[in-house]
Coordinates of C-alpha atoms and ligand atoms in Angstrom, one line a residue:
X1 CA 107.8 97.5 2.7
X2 CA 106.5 97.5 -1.0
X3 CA 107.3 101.6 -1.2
X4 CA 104.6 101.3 -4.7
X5 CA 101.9 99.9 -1.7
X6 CA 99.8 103.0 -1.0
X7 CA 98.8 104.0 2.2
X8 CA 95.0 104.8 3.2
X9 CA 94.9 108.3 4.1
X10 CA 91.7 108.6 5.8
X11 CA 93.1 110.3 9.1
X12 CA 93.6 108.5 12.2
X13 CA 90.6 108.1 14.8
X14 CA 92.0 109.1 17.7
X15 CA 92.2 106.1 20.5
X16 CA 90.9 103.7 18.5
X17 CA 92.8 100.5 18.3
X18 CA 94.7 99.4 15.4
X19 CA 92.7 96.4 14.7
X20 CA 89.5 98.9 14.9
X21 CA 92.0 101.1 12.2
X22 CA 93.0 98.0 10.2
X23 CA 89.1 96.7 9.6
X24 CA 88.0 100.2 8.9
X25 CA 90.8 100.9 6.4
X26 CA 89.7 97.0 4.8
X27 CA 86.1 98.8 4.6
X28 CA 87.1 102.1 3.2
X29 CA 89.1 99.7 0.8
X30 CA 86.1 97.5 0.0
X31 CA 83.4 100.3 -0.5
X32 CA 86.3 102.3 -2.5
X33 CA 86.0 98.9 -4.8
X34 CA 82.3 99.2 -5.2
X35 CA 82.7 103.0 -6.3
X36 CA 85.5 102.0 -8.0
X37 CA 83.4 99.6 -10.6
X38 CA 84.4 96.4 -8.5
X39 CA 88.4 96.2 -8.6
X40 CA 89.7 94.7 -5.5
X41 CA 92.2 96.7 -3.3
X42 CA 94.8 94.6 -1.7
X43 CA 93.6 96.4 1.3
X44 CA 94.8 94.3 4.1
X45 CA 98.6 94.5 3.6
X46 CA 98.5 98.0 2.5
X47 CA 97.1 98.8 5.8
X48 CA 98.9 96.1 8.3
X49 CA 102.2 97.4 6.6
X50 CA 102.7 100.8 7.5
X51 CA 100.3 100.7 11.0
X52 CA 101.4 97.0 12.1
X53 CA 105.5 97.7 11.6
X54 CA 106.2 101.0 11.1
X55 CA 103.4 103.8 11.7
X56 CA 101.9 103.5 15.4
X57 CA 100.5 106.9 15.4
X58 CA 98.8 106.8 11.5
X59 CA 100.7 110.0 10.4
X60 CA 102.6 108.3 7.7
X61 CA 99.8 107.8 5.8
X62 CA 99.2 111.6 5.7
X63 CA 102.2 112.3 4.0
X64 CA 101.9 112.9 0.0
X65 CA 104.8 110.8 -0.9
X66 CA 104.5 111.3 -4.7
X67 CA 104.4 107.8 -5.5
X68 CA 101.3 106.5 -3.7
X69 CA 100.2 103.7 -6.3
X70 CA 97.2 101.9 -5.3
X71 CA 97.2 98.4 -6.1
X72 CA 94.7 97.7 -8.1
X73 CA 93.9 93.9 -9.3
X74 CA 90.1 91.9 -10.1
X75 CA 91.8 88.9 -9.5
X76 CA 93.6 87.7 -6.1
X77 CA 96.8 88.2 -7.7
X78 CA 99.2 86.6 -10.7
X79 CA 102.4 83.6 -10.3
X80 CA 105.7 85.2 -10.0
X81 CA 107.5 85.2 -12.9
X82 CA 111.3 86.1 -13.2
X83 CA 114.0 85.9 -16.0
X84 CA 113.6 82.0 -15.9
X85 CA 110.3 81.6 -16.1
X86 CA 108.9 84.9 -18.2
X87 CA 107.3 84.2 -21.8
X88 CA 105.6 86.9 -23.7
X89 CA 103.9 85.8 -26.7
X90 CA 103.1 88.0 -29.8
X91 CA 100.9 86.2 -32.2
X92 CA 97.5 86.1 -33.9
X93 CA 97.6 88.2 -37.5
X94 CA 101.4 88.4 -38.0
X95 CA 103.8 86.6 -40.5
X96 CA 106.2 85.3 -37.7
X97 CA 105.0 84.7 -34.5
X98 CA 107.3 85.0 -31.7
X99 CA 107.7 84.5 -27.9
X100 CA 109.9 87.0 -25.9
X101 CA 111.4 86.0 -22.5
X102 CA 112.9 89.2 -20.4
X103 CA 116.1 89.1 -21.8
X104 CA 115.0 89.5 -25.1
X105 CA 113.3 92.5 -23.8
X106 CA 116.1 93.6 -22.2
X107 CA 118.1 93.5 -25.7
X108 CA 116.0 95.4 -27.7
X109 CA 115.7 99.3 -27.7
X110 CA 114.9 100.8 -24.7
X111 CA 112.9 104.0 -24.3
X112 CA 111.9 106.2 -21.3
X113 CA 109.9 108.5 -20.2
X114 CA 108.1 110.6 -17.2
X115 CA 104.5 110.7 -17.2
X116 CA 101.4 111.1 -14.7
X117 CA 99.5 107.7 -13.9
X118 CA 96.0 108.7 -13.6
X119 CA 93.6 105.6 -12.6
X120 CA 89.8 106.7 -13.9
X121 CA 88.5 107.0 -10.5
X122 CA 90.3 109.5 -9.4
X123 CA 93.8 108.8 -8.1
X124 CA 96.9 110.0 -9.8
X125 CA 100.8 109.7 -9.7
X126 CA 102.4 112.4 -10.9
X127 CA 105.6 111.9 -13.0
X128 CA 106.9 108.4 -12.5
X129 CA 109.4 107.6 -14.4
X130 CA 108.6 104.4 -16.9
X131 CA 111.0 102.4 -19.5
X132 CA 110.8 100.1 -22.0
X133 CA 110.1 98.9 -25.2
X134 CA 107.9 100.5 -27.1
X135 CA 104.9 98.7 -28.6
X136 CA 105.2 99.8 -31.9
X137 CA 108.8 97.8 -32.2
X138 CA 107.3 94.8 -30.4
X139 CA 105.1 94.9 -33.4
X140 CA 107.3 95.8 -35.9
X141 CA 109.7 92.7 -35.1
X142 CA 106.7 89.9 -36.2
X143 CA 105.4 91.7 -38.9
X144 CA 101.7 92.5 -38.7
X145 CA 99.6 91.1 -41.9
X146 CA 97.5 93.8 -43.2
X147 CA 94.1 92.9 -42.0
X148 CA 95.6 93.4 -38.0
X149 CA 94.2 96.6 -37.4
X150 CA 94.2 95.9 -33.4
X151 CA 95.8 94.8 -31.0
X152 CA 94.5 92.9 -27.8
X153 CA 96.6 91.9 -24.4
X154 CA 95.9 89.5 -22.2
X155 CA 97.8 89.2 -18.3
X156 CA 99.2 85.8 -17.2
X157 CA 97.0 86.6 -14.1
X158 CA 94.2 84.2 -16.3
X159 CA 91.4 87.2 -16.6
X160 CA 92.7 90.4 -17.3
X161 CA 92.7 91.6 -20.9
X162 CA 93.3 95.0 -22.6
X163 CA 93.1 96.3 -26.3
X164 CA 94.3 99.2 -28.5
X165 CA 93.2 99.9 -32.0
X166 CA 96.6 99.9 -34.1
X167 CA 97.2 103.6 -34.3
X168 CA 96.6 103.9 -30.4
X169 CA 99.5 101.0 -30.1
X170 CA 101.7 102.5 -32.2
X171 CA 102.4 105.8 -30.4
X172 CA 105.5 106.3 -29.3
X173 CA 103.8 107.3 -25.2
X174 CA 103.0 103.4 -25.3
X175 CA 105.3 101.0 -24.1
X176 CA 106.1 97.4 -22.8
X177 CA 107.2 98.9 -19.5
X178 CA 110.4 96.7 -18.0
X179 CA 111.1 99.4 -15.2
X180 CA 108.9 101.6 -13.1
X181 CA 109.5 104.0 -10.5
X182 CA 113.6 103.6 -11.3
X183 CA 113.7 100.0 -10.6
X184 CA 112.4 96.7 -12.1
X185 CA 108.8 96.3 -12.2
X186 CA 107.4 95.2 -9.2
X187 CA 105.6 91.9 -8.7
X188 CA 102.0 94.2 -7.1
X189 CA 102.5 96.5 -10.1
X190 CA 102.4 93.6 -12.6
X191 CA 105.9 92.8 -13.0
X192 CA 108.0 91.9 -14.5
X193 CA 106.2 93.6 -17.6
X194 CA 103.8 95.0 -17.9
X195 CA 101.7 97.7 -20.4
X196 CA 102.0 101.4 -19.8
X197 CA 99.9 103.3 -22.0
X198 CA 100.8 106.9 -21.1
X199 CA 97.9 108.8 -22.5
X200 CA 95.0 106.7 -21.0
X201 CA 93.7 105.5 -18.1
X202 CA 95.5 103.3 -16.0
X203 CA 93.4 100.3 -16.6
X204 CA 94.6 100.1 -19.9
X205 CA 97.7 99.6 -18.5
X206 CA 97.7 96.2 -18.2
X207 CA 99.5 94.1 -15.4
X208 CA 101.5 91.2 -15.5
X209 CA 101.8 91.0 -19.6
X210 CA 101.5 87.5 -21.0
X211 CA 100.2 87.7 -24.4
X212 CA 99.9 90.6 -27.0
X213 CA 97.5 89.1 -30.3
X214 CA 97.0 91.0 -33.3
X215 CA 93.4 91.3 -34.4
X216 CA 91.0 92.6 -36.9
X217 CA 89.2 94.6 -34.7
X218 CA 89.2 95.9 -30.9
X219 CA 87.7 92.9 -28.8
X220 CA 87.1 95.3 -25.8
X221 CA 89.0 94.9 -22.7
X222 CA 87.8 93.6 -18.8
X223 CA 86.3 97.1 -17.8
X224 CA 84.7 97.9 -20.9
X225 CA 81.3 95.6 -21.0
X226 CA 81.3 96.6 -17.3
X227 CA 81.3 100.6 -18.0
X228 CA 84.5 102.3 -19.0
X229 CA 85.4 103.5 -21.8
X230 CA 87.0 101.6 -24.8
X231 CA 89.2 104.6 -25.6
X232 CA 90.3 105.7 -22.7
X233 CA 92.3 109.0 -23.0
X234 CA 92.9 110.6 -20.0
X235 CA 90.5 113.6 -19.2
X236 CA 88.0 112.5 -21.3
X237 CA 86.1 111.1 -18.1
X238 CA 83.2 108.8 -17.7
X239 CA 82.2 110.4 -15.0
X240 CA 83.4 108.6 -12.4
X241 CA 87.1 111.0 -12.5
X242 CA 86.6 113.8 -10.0
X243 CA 89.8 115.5 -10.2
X244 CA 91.4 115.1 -13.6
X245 CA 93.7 118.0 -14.3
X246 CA 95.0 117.3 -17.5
Ligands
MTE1 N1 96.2 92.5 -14.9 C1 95.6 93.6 -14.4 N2 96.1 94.8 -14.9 C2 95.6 95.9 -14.4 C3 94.5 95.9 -13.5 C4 94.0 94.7 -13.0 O1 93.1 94.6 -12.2 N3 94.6 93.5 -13.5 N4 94.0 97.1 -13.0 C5 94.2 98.3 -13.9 C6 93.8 99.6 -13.2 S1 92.2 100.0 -13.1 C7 94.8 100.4 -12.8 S2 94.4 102.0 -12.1 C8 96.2 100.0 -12.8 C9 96.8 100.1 -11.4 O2 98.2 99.8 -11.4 P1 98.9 99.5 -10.0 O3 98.3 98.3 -9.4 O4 100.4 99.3 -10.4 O5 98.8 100.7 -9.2 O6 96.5 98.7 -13.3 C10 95.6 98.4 -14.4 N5 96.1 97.1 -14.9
MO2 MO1 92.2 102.2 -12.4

Protein backbone atom coordinates (compact mmCIF):
# COMPACT_ATOMS: atom_id res chain seq x y z
CA UNK A 1 0.00 0.00 0.00
CA UNK A 2 0.44 3.89 -0.30
CA UNK A 3 3.33 3.68 2.68
CA UNK A 4 2.43 7.94 3.03
CA UNK A 5 -1.56 6.47 3.84
CA UNK A 6 -1.65 6.73 7.64
CA UNK A 7 -3.08 4.35 9.71
CA UNK A 8 -5.83 5.10 12.45
CA UNK A 9 -4.45 4.27 15.67
CA UNK A 10 -7.32 4.15 17.89
CA UNK A 11 -6.53 0.60 19.41
CA UNK A 12 -8.26 -2.43 18.34
CA UNK A 13 -11.69 -3.44 20.07
CA UNK A 14 -11.24 -6.65 20.91
CA UNK A 15 -13.76 -9.24 18.93
CA UNK A 16 -15.29 -6.85 17.09
CA UNK A 17 -15.44 -7.48 13.42
CA UNK A 18 -13.59 -5.75 10.83
CA UNK A 19 -16.46 -4.19 9.14
CA UNK A 20 -17.60 -2.95 12.89
CA UNK A 21 -13.49 -1.71 12.88
CA UNK A 22 -13.70 -0.26 9.35
CA UNK A 23 -17.10 1.99 9.99
CA UNK A 24 -15.74 3.02 13.33
CA UNK A 25 -12.37 4.12 11.95
CA UNK A 26 -14.66 5.97 8.87
CA UNK A 27 -16.36 7.78 12.09
CA UNK A 28 -13.26 8.55 14.05
CA UNK A 29 -12.16 9.88 10.49
CA UNK A 30 -15.34 11.91 9.86
CA UNK A 31 -15.71 13.50 13.44
CA UNK A 32 -11.71 14.09 13.27
CA UNK A 33 -12.84 16.27 10.05
CA UNK A 34 -15.36 18.21 11.95
CA UNK A 35 -12.58 19.04 14.78
CA UNK A 36 -10.45 19.31 12.14
CA UNK A 37 -12.30 22.57 10.59
CA UNK A 38 -14.05 20.31 7.83
CA UNK A 39 -11.13 18.67 5.71
CA UNK A 40 -12.12 15.29 4.56
CA UNK A 41 -9.94 12.25 5.55
CA UNK A 42 -9.74 9.59 2.78
CA UNK A 43 -10.77 7.42 5.61
CA UNK A 44 -12.02 4.47 3.93
CA UNK A 45 -8.91 3.20 2.19
CA UNK A 46 -6.61 4.24 4.86
CA UNK A 47 -8.55 1.90 6.95
CA UNK A 48 -9.57 -1.18 4.36
CA UNK A 49 -5.66 -1.05 3.49
CA UNK A 50 -3.83 -2.12 6.35
CA UNK A 51 -7.01 -4.22 8.23
CA UNK A 52 -8.55 -5.68 4.84
CA UNK A 53 -4.90 -7.00 3.23
CA UNK A 54 -2.43 -6.95 5.64
CA UNK A 55 -3.27 -6.22 9.43
CA UNK A 56 -5.94 -8.88 10.84
CA UNK A 57 -5.23 -8.33 14.36
CA UNK A 58 -4.99 -4.03 14.19
CA UNK A 59 -1.48 -3.91 15.73
CA UNK A 60 0.13 -2.30 12.73
CA UNK A 61 -1.60 0.64 13.28
CA UNK A 62 0.05 0.89 16.71
CA UNK A 63 3.28 1.19 15.45
CA UNK A 64 4.88 4.84 15.10
CA UNK A 65 6.30 4.45 11.76
CA UNK A 66 7.73 8.01 11.46
CA UNK A 67 6.10 8.73 8.39
CA UNK A 68 2.32 8.50 9.22
CA UNK A 69 0.94 11.33 6.78
CA UNK A 70 -2.64 11.81 6.98
CA UNK A 71 -4.21 12.50 3.82
CA UNK A 72 -5.75 15.37 3.99
CA UNK A 73 -7.95 16.89 0.98
CA UNK A 74 -11.56 19.24 0.91
CA UNK A 75 -12.16 17.97 -2.35
CA UNK A 76 -12.69 14.22 -3.40
CA UNK A 77 -9.42 14.24 -4.92
CA UNK A 78 -7.33 15.83 -8.13
CA UNK A 79 -6.72 14.17 -12.07
CA UNK A 80 -3.46 12.38 -12.32
CA UNK A 81 -1.04 14.19 -13.88
CA UNK A 82 2.38 12.80 -15.06
CA UNK A 83 5.38 14.14 -17.15
CA UNK A 84 2.89 14.25 -20.21
CA UNK A 85 0.28 15.86 -18.99
CA UNK A 86 1.85 18.39 -16.01
CA UNK A 87 1.63 22.32 -16.66
CA UNK A 88 2.42 24.74 -14.00
CA UNK A 89 1.67 28.17 -14.77
CA UNK A 90 3.43 31.34 -13.30
CA UNK A 91 1.71 34.48 -14.33
CA UNK A 92 -0.26 37.49 -13.06
CA UNK A 93 2.26 40.66 -12.17
CA UNK A 94 5.38 39.43 -14.03
CA UNK A 95 7.23 40.59 -17.29
CA UNK A 96 7.26 37.04 -18.94
CA UNK A 97 4.83 34.72 -18.02
CA UNK A 98 5.72 31.17 -18.33
CA UNK A 99 4.32 27.65 -18.02
CA UNK A 100 6.61 24.83 -16.56
CA UNK A 101 5.87 21.16 -17.32
CA UNK A 102 7.96 18.55 -14.89
CA UNK A 103 10.82 18.43 -16.87
CA UNK A 104 11.49 21.86 -16.69
CA UNK A 105 11.35 21.45 -13.10
CA UNK A 106 13.44 18.77 -13.15
CA UNK A 107 16.19 21.01 -15.05
CA UNK A 108 16.39 23.74 -12.83
CA UNK A 109 18.27 23.82 -9.45
CA UNK A 110 17.39 21.45 -7.07
CA UNK A 111 17.45 21.96 -3.29
CA UNK A 112 16.75 19.70 -0.28
CA UNK A 113 16.06 19.56 2.92
CA UNK A 114 14.71 17.61 6.21
CA UNK A 115 12.07 19.16 8.03
CA UNK A 116 8.97 18.28 10.50
CA UNK A 117 5.42 18.48 8.72
CA UNK A 118 3.24 19.76 11.39
CA UNK A 119 -0.64 19.94 10.16
CA UNK A 120 -2.38 22.75 12.63
CA UNK A 121 -4.51 20.20 14.36
CA UNK A 122 -2.16 18.44 15.80
CA UNK A 123 -0.42 15.74 13.80
CA UNK A 124 3.18 15.88 12.94
CA UNK A 125 5.91 14.08 10.71
CA UNK A 126 9.05 14.46 11.93
CA UNK A 127 12.00 14.97 9.46
CA UNK A 128 10.88 13.98 6.08
CA UNK A 129 13.06 14.57 3.71
CA UNK A 130 11.68 17.19 0.82
CA UNK A 131 13.35 18.43 -2.61
CA UNK A 132 12.87 20.85 -5.10
CA UNK A 133 12.86 23.99 -6.47
CA UNK A 134 12.82 26.68 -4.44
CA UNK A 135 10.17 29.40 -4.88
CA UNK A 136 12.17 32.21 -4.90
CA UNK A 137 13.94 30.87 -8.41
CA UNK A 138 10.57 29.98 -9.76
CA UNK A 139 10.06 33.58 -9.28
CA UNK A 140 13.15 34.85 -10.16
CA UNK A 141 12.89 33.17 -13.80
CA UNK A 142 9.60 35.48 -14.94
CA UNK A 143 10.60 38.46 -13.42
CA UNK A 144 8.14 39.88 -10.82
CA UNK A 145 6.98 43.69 -11.75
CA UNK A 146 7.33 45.74 -8.81
CA UNK A 147 3.84 46.18 -7.63
CA UNK A 148 3.79 41.95 -6.96
CA UNK A 149 4.18 42.01 -3.47
CA UNK A 150 2.38 38.42 -3.12
CA UNK A 151 2.10 35.54 -4.27
CA UNK A 152 -1.17 33.27 -4.49
CA UNK A 153 -1.35 29.24 -5.58
CA UNK A 154 -4.02 27.58 -6.74
CA UNK A 155 -4.19 23.27 -7.05
CA UNK A 156 -5.39 21.71 -10.34
CA UNK A 157 -7.79 19.89 -7.84
CA UNK A 158 -10.30 23.14 -9.03
CA UNK A 159 -10.71 24.54 -5.15
CA UNK A 160 -7.75 24.64 -3.33
CA UNK A 161 -5.82 27.89 -3.13
CA UNK A 162 -2.85 29.03 -0.93
CA UNK A 163 -0.97 32.48 -0.59
CA UNK A 164 2.41 33.95 0.77
CA UNK A 165 3.25 37.54 1.03
CA UNK A 166 6.58 37.90 -1.06
CA UNK A 167 9.05 37.80 1.71
CA UNK A 168 7.37 34.62 3.15
CA UNK A 169 7.83 33.05 -0.64
CA UNK A 170 11.12 34.00 -0.94
CA UNK A 171 12.78 32.03 1.93
CA UNK A 172 14.96 29.68 1.00
CA UNK A 173 12.66 26.71 3.65
CA UNK A 174 9.96 27.18 0.78
CA UNK A 175 10.04 25.13 -2.10
CA UNK A 176 8.18 23.59 -5.17
CA UNK A 177 8.54 20.16 -3.74
CA UNK A 178 9.28 17.43 -6.84
CA UNK A 179 10.22 14.55 -4.22
CA UNK A 180 8.94 13.62 -0.81
CA UNK A 181 9.68 11.01 1.54
CA UNK A 182 12.92 9.98 -1.04
CA UNK A 183 10.74 9.35 -3.95
CA UNK A 184 8.52 11.26 -6.42
CA UNK A 185 5.63 12.93 -5.01
CA UNK A 186 2.87 10.83 -4.49
CA UNK A 187 -0.44 11.27 -6.33
CA UNK A 188 -2.44 11.34 -2.28
CA UNK A 189 0.22 13.86 -1.27
CA UNK A 190 -0.46 16.09 -4.25
CA UNK A 191 1.90 14.91 -6.73
CA UNK A 192 3.53 15.41 -8.86
CA UNK A 193 4.20 18.97 -7.27
CA UNK A 194 3.29 20.24 -4.93
CA UNK A 195 4.11 23.37 -2.31
CA UNK A 196 6.09 22.75 0.83
CA UNK A 197 6.36 25.64 2.93
CA UNK A 198 8.67 24.38 5.83
CA UNK A 199 7.97 26.87 8.44
CA UNK A 200 4.14 26.79 8.43
CA UNK A 201 1.48 24.81 8.76
CA UNK A 202 0.80 22.11 6.53
CA UNK A 203 -2.20 23.63 4.86
CA UNK A 204 -0.17 26.08 3.32
CA UNK A 205 1.43 23.48 1.79
CA UNK A 206 -0.55 23.16 -1.03
CA UNK A 207 -1.31 19.91 -3.04
CA UNK A 208 -1.36 19.17 -6.51
CA UNK A 209 0.25 22.73 -7.79
CA UNK A 210 -1.31 24.09 -10.87
CA UNK A 211 -0.93 27.72 -10.87
CA UNK A 212 1.38 30.20 -8.92
CA UNK A 213 0.04 34.18 -9.71
CA UNK A 214 1.75 37.15 -8.62
CA UNK A 215 -0.43 39.64 -6.85
CA UNK A 216 -0.56 43.01 -5.13
CA UNK A 217 -1.68 41.77 -2.06
CA UNK A 218 -2.32 38.33 -0.13
CA UNK A 219 -5.87 37.14 -1.39
CA UNK A 220 -6.15 34.71 1.61
CA UNK A 221 -6.13 31.09 1.05
CA UNK A 222 -9.15 28.09 1.44
CA UNK A 223 -8.76 27.86 5.33
CA UNK A 224 -8.41 31.29 6.11
CA UNK A 225 -12.17 32.92 5.82
CA UNK A 226 -13.05 29.57 7.48
CA UNK A 227 -10.60 30.16 10.72
CA UNK A 228 -6.92 29.67 10.31
CA UNK A 229 -4.52 31.81 10.31
CA UNK A 230 -3.27 33.76 7.20
CA UNK A 231 0.33 33.53 8.45
CA UNK A 232 0.65 30.41 9.50
CA UNK A 233 4.12 29.83 11.21
CA UNK A 234 4.34 26.86 13.01
CA UNK A 235 3.82 27.12 16.81
CA UNK A 236 2.10 30.14 16.68
CA UNK A 237 -1.26 28.08 17.22
CA UNK A 238 -4.81 28.98 16.75
CA UNK A 239 -5.76 27.06 19.20
CA UNK A 240 -6.73 24.16 17.70
CA UNK A 241 -2.70 22.59 17.89
CA UNK A 242 -2.46 20.61 21.09
CA UNK A 243 0.90 19.31 20.90
CA UNK A 244 3.21 21.70 18.97
CA UNK A 245 6.79 21.27 20.09
CA UNK A 246 8.56 23.55 18.17
N1 LIG B 1 -4.93 20.95 -2.68
C1 LIG B 1 -4.89 20.75 -1.36
N2 LIG B 1 -3.75 20.95 -0.70
C2 LIG B 1 -3.69 20.75 0.64
C3 LIG B 1 -4.83 20.38 1.37
C4 LIG B 1 -6.04 20.18 0.65
O1 LIG B 1 -7.10 19.84 1.22
N3 LIG B 1 -6.03 20.36 -0.71
N4 LIG B 1 -4.76 20.19 2.75
C5 LIG B 1 -3.64 20.84 3.44
C6 LIG B 1 -3.48 20.37 4.81
S1 LIG B 1 -4.55 20.99 5.99
C7 LIG B 1 -2.45 19.54 5.16
S2 LIG B 1 -2.12 19.14 6.77
C8 LIG B 1 -1.58 18.93 4.14
C9 LIG B 1 -1.65 17.41 4.22
O2 LIG B 1 -0.75 16.83 3.32
P1 LIG B 1 -0.86 15.29 3.01
O3 LIG B 1 -2.23 14.99 2.48
O4 LIG B 1 0.24 15.01 2.04
O5 LIG B 1 -0.65 14.58 4.32
O6 LIG B 1 -1.93 19.31 2.81
C10 LIG B 1 -2.34 20.66 2.68
N5 LIG B 1 -2.50 20.95 1.28
MO1 LIG C 1 -3.64 20.38 7.99
Amino acid sequence: MDSGVMRHEEPDISGAPVGRRIFLGLVVAGAAGILGGGAIQKGLSAVMGPIGNHDPTGLIGLIPLGNNFRFYSVTTGAPRKDENSYELTVGGLVDTPRTLRLQDLRAMPQTSLVRDFQCVTGWRVPEVPWSGVRLSDVLDSVSPTAEATAVRFTSFDGTYTESLTMEQARRDDVIVALTMLDGPVKHDHGGPVRLYVAPMYGYKSLKWLGGIELTSEVVPGYWEPRGYSIDAWVGESNGRDDDATS
